[in-house]
Amino acid sequence: MRPFKRLTFICTILSLISFTLCLGLHYGLSGEEAEFWVNVCLAVFGSSLLTALSSLVSYLHERRTSLESFLYQCKNLLHFLSKYQSGMMLEDKMRFFLDYNEIDKTAWDAAFGNFDFFFERCTGNREYIFTNIYLPLLQFNSAVNRHTVHFREYFSSGDRNIPAMEAFVTELESYLISHEKRSIPKEFDPAGNPIAFRVAIHQRNKLIHEIGSDLDGKYRRILYAKNKED
């Protein structure tokens, strides 16, 4: 995206300058020499304008391709993480994180690195994607990568420090799982109004929920260049 964006800007500015010079020479000077430079400016204007339009079309294609690639890569990562269950045995959790760490994330990272939007200071689209989608996953990926060394040592060596492994898994789980207290009615009066409650702990995969909401919400509006939800 970045090369096409820069080329579009450069050629647009060049076409404006050449067109302004053309008008100035046409109305300010006369003679064969002035006509020659008018023709030169017209040639520069035409070629730069054509290049600007071509690079803009290429930018729009690259923009959509990069956004779609990043979307699909995120969806694949979230789909894998959706298989995680807090009730799994310790070793199953460790193997899950080892398998997740083996997923190639190069295309995901490259797709975000290719983002370079027009009028970023006004729209803040790249900053939004970085803060709400890319960074949370990047932090989780870094944490997983940091602890998989210990998980591999656990399975390969005879000395198994279970409390340490439990602490590492708990840390990684904190990225994925949130616990919310909910009050659920357990007794009602004759009119059907609740008079007694019990507290229940509700688990939610917060990483999937939060990032998934952003991907299906504002991110899709950025992808399809929509200002409002349908």
JSON list of C-alpha atoms in Angstrom, two decimals, residues 184-188 194-198:
[
{"chain": "A", "resi": 184, "resn": "ILE", "atom": "CA", "xyz": [-29.18, -15.39, 39.23]},
{"chain": "A", "resi": 185, "resn": "PRO", "atom": "CA", "xyz": [-32.61, -15.46, 40.92]},
{"chain": "A", "resi": 186, "resn": "LYS", "atom": "CA", "xyz": [-33.25, -18.58, 42.98]},
{"chain": "A", "resi": 187, "resn": "GLU", "atom": "CA", "xyz": [-36.38, -17.66, 44.94]},
{"chain": "A", "resi": 188, "resn": "PHE", "atom": "CA", "xyz": [-39.47, -15.73, 43.90]},
{"chain": "A", "resi": 194, "resn": "PRO", "atom": "CA", "xyz": [-37.10, -12.46, 42.57]},
{"chain": "A", "resi": 195, "resn": "ILE", "atom": "CA", "xyz": [-36.43, -12.20, 46.31]},
{"chain": "A", "resi": 196, "resn": "ALA", "atom": "CA", "xyz": [-33.22, -14.22, 46.62]},
{"chain": "A", "resi": 197, "resn": "PHE", "atom": "CA", "xyz": [-30.22, -14.61, 44.35]},
{"chain": "A", "resi": 198, "resn": "ARG", "atom": "CA", "xyz": [-27.23, -16.82, 43.96]}
]
